[in-house]
Coordinates of C-alpha atoms in Angstrom, one line a residue:
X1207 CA -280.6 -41.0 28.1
X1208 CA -282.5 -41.4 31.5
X1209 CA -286.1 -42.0 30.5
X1210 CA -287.9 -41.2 33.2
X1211 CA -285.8 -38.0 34.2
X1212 CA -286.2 -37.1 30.4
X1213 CA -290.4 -37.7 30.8
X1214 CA -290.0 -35.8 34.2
X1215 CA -288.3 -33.0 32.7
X1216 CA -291.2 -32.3 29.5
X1217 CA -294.4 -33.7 31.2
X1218 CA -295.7 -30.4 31.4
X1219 CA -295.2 -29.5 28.1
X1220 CA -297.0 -33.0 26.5
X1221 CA -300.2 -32.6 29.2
X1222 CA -300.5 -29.1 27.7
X1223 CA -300.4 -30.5 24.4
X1224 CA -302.8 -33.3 25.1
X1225 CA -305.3 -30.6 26.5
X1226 CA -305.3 -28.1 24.0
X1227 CA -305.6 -31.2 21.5
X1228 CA -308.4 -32.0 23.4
X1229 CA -310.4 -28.8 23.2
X1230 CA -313.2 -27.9 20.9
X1231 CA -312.5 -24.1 20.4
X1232 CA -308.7 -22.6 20.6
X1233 CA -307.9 -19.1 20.7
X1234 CA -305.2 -17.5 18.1
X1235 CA -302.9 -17.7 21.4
X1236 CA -303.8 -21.4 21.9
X1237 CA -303.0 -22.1 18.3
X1238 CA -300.1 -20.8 18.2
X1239 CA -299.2 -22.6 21.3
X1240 CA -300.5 -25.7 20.1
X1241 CA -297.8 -25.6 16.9
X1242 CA -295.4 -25.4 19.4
X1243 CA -295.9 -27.8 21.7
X1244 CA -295.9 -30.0 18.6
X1245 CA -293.0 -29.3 17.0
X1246 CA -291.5 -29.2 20.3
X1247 CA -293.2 -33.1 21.2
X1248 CA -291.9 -34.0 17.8
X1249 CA -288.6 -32.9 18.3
X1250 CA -288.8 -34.7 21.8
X1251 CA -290.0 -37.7 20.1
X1252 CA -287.2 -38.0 17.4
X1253 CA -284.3 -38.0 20.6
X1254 CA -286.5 -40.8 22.2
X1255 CA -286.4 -42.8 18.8
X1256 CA -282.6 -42.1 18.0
X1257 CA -282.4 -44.1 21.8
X1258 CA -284.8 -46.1 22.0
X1259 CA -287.4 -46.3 19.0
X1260 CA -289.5 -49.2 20.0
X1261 CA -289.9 -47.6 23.7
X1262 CA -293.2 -46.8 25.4
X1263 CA -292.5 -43.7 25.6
X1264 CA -292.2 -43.6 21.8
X1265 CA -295.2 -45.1 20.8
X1266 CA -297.5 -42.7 23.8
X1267 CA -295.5 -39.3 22.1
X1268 CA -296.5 -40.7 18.7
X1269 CA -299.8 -41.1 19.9
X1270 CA -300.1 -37.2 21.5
X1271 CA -298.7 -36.1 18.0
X1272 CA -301.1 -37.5 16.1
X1273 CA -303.7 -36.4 18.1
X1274 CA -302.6 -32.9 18.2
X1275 CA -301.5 -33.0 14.1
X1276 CA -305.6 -34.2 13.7
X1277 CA -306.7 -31.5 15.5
X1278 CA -304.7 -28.3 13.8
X1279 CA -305.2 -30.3 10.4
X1280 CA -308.6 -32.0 10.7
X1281 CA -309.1 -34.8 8.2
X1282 CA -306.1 -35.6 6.0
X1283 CA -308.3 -36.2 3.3
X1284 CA -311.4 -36.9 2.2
X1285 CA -312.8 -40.9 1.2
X1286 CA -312.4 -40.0 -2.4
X1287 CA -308.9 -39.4 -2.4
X1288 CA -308.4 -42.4 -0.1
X1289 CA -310.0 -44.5 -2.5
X1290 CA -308.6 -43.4 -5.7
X1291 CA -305.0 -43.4 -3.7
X1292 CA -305.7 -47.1 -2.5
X1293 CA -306.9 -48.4 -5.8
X1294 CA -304.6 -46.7 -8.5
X1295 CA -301.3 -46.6 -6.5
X1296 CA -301.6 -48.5 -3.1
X1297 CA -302.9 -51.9 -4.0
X1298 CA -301.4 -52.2 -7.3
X1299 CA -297.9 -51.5 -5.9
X1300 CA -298.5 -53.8 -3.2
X1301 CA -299.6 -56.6 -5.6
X1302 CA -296.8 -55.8 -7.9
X1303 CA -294.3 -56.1 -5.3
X1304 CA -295.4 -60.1 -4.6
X1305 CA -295.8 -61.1 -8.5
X1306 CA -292.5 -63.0 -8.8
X1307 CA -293.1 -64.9 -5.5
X1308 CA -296.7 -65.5 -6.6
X1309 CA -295.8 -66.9 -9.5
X1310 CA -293.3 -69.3 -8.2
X1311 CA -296.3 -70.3 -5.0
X1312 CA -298.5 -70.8 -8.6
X1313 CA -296.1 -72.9 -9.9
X1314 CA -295.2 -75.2 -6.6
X1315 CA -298.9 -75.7 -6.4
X1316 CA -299.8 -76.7 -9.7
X1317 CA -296.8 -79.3 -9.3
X1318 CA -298.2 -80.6 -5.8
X1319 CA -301.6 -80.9 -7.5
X1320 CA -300.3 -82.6 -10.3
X1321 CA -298.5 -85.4 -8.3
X1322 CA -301.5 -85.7 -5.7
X1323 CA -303.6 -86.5 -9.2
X1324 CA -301.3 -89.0 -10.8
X1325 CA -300.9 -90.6 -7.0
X1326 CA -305.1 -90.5 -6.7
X1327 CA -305.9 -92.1 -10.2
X1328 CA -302.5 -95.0 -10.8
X1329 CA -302.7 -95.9 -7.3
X1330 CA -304.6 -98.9 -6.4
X1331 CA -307.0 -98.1 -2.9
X1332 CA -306.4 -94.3 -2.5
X1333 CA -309.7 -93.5 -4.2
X1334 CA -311.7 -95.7 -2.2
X1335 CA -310.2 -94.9 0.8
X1336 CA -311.1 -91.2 0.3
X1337 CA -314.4 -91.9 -0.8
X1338 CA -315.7 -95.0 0.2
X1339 CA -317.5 -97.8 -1.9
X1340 CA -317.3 -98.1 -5.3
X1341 CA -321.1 -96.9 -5.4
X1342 CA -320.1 -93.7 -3.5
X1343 CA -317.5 -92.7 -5.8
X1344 CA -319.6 -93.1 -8.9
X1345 CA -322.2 -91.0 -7.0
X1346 CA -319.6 -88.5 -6.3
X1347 CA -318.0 -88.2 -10.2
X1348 CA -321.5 -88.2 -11.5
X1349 CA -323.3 -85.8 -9.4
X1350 CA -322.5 -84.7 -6.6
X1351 CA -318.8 -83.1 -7.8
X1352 CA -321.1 -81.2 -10.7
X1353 CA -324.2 -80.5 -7.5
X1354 CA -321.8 -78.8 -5.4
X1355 CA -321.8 -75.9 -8.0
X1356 CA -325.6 -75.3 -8.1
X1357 CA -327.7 -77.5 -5.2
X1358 CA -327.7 -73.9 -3.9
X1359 CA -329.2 -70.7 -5.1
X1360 CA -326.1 -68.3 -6.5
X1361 CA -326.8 -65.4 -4.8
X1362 CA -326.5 -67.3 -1.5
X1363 CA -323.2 -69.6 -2.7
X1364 CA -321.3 -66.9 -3.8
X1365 CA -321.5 -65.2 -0.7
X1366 CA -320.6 -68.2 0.9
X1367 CA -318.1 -68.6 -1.1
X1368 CA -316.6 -65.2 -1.0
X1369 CA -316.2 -65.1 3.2
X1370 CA -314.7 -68.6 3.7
X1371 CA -312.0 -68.0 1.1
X1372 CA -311.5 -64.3 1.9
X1373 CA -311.2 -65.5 5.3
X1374 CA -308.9 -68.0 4.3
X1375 CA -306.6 -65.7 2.8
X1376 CA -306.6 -63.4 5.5
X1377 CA -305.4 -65.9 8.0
X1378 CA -302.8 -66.9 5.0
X1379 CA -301.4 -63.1 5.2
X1380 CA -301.9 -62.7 9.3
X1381 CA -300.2 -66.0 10.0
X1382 CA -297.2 -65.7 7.3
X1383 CA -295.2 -64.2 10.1
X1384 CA -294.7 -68.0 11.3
X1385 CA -293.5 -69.4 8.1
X1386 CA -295.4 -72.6 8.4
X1387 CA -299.4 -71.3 7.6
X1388 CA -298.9 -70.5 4.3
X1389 CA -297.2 -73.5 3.0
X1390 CA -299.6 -75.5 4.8
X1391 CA -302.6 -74.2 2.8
X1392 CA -301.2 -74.3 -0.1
X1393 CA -300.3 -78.2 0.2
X1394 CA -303.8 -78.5 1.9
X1395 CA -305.4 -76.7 -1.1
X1396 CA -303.4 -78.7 -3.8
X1397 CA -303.9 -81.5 -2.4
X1398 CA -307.5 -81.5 -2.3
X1399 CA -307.6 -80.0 -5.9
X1400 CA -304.9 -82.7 -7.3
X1401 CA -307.0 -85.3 -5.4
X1402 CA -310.3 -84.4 -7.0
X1403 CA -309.0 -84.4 -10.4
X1404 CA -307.0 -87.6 -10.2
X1405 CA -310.7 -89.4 -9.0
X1406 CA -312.7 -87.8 -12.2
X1407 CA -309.6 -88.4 -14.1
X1408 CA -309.9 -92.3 -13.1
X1409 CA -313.4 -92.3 -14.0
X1410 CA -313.1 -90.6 -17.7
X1411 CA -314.7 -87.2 -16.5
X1412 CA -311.2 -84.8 -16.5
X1413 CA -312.8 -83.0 -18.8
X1414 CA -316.0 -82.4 -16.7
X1415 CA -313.6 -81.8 -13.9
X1416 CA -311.4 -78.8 -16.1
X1417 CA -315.1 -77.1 -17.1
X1418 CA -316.2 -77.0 -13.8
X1419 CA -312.8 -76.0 -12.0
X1420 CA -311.9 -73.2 -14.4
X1421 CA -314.2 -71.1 -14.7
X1422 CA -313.6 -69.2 -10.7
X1423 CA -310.2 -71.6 -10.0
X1424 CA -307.8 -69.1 -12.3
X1425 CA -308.6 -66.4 -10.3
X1426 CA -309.7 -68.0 -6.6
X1427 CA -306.4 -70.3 -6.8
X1428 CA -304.3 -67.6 -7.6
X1429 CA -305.8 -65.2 -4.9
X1430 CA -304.4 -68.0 -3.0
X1431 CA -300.9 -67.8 -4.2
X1432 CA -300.8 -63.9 -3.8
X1433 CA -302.1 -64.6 0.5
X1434 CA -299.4 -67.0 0.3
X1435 CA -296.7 -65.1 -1.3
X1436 CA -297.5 -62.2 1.4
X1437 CA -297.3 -64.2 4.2
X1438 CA -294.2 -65.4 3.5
X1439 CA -292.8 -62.0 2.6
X1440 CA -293.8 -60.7 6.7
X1441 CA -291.9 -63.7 7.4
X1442 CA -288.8 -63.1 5.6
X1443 CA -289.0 -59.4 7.2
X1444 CA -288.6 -60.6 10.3
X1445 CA -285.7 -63.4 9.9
X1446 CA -283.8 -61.1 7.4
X1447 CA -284.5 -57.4 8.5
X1448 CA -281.2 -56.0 6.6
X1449 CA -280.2 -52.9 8.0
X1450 CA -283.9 -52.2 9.9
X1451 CA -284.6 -53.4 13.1
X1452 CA -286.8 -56.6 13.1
X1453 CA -289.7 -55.0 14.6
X1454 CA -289.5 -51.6 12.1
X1455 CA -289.0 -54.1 8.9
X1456 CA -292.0 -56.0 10.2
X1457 CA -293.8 -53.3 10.9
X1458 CA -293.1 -52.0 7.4
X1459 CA -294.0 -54.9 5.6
X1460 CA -296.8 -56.1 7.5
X1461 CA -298.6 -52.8 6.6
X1462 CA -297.8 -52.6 2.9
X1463 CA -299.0 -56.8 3.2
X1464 CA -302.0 -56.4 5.2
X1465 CA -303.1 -53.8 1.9
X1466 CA -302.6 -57.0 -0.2
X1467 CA -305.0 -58.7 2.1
X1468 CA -308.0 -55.9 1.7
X1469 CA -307.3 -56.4 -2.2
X1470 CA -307.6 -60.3 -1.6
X1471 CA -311.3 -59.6 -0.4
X1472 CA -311.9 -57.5 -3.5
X1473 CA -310.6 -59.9 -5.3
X1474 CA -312.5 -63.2 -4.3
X1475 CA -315.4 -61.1 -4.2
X1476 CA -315.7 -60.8 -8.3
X1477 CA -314.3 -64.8 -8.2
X1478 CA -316.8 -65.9 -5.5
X1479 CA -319.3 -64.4 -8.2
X1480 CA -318.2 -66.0 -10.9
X1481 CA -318.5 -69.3 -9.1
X1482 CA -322.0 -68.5 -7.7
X1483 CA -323.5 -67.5 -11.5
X1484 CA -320.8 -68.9 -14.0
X1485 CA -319.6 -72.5 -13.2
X1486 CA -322.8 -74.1 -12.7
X1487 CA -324.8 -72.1 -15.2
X1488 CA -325.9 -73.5 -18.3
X1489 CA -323.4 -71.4 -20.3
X1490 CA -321.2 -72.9 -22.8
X1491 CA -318.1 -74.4 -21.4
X1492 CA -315.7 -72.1 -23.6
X1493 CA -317.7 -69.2 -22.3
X1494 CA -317.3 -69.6 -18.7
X1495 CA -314.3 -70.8 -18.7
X1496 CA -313.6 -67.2 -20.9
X1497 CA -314.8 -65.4 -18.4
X1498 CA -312.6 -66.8 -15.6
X1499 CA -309.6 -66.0 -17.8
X1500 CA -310.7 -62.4 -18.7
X1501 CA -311.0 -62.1 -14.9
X1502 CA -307.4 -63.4 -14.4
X1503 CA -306.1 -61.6 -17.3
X1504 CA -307.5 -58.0 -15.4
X1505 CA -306.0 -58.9 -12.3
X1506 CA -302.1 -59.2 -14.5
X1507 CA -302.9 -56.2 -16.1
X1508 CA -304.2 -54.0 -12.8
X1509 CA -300.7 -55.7 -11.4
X1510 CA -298.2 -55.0 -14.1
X1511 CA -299.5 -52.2 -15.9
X1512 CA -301.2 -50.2 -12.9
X1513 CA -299.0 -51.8 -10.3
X1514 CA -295.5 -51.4 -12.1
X1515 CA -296.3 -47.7 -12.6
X1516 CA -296.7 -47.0 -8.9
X1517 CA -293.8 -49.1 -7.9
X1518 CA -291.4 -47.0 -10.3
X1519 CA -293.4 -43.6 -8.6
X1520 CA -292.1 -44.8 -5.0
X1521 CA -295.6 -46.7 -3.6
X1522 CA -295.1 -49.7 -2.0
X1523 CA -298.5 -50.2 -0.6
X1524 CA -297.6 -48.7 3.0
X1525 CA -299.2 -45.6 4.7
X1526 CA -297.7 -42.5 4.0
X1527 CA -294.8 -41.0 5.8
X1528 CA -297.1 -38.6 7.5
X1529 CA -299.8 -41.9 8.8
X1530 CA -296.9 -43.9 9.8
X1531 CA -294.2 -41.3 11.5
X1532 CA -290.8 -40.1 11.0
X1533 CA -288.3 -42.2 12.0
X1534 CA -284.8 -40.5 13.0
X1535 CA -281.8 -42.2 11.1
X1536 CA -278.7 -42.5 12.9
X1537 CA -275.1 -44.0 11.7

């Protein structure tokens, strides 16, 4: 097909769509003539994709369709619906999808931190040379590891809290495409976890370290695992696309991901609270550390539960059909 002779051929008809889109008031006439123009742009755009489906002039028709389908449908739906759709079938479906591969990121971290400890606390120098003088690291085990969890008022740390590790994830998600981010903060994270413990572990204070950790770590560290795991899902799309094209498998997964990524910020929200007014508070140590695990154990249950019921319905966590645009199949 000869694109520009094609575009040549229909202009007319897609500048009349575009301006009777465009218009405030239509006739009965102009309606009418509106729906077809549409479906006639729509069948227009189905030839273009069967040809070419990543053209430019694929993606301007898909634009002048969806501004015409806004106009003779007005709002798809109202924020209700979008938010009862995002959290009961969306987002669980999404998060359900990553729960094997967030379990094994889980369990490559907590292996990483455990060798970074045991490396920290048997090995002669490595604690001094991360902390300094032996004065230093005593100030470090016996206050300031504890301070760090309420030198500030909770209000304010949680919040602070909340957008560094919601950004955090985000750029673990956006930046999955390359293979490379994700892994990297996960070594970077266990590291510095695995590190800490093996210095309070030298010093006789694991358990201070456990009781402090806890309480927001189950459910911050695995928010981590699930950025992870959906980064490196984009990035398998795109090296292994099966039968897709790469750019239509990316495209696919990167929107059903990117819903993983708004859940994230949900999610280390209620854990950046936890760690504002829960770890440092005077609370018994059972207690907080109960209430990180309740939190942790809600997230599973939203996943499986919630999340394996919307998979088996068809959701995957990616705009609908009608948001994203019919693709035309062909052998």
């Amino acid at each position: 097909m000869d694109m520009e002779s094609f575009s040549a051929v229909h202009a007319s008809d897609w500048q009349r769509l575009d301006e009777l889109a465009g218009r405030h008031r239509l006739s009965g006439e102009e309606a009418d003539e509106l729906l077809r123009l549409y479906q006639r742009t729509s069948a227009h755009l189905s030839m273009v994709r069967s040809v070419a489906p990543e053209s430019p002039l694929s993606a301007t028709l898909s634009m002048r369709l969806s501004r015409a389908r806004t106009r003779f449908t007005g709002a798809r739906s109202n924020v209700a619906e979008d938010l009862v759709h995002f959290f009961v079938f969306a987002l669980p479906a999404a998060f359900y999808r990553v729960r094997w591969l967030t379990v094994a990121v889980g369990a490559v971290f907590i292996l990483i931190a455990v060798l970074a400890g045991i490396w920290a606390a048997t090995t002669p120098g490595v604690i001094a040379a991360t902390l300094g003088s032996e004065s230093e690291i005593r100030q470090y085990v016996e206050q300031d590891f504890a301070a760090y969890y309420t030198e500030n008022p909770a209000a304010s740390f949680a919040g602070l809290v909340w957008t560094n590790n919601a950004w955090i994830a985000l750029q673990a998600v956006a930046f999955g495409i390359t293979g490379i981010w994700g892994p990297f903060v996960l070594y970077q994270n266990a590291m510095g976890v695995g590190t800490a413990g093996g210095v309070m572990a030298a010093y006789g204070e694991l358990g201070q370290f456990f009781s402090l950790i806890l309480p927001h770590g189950l459910m911050e560290l695995t928010a981590v695992f699930i950025a992870v795991a959906a980064g490196l899902r984009i990035f398998w799309a795109w090296v292994a696309p099966g039968r897709q094209t790469r750019a239509a498998s990316l495209a696919a997964e990167g929107r059903s991901l990117f819903t993983v990524a708004l859940g994230l910020v949900i999610v280390l929200f209620l854990s950046g609270l936890v760690e504002g007014f829960v770890t440092g508070s005077s609370l018994p140590t059972w207690l907080r550390i109960g209430i990180g695990a309740a939190l942790l154990a809600a997230y599973w249950a939203y996943t499986l539960i919630l999340g394996g019921r919307a998979y088996r319905a068809g959701h995957r966590g990616d705009l609908s059909r009608r948001d994203t645009g019919d693709v035309l199949r062909t052998a």
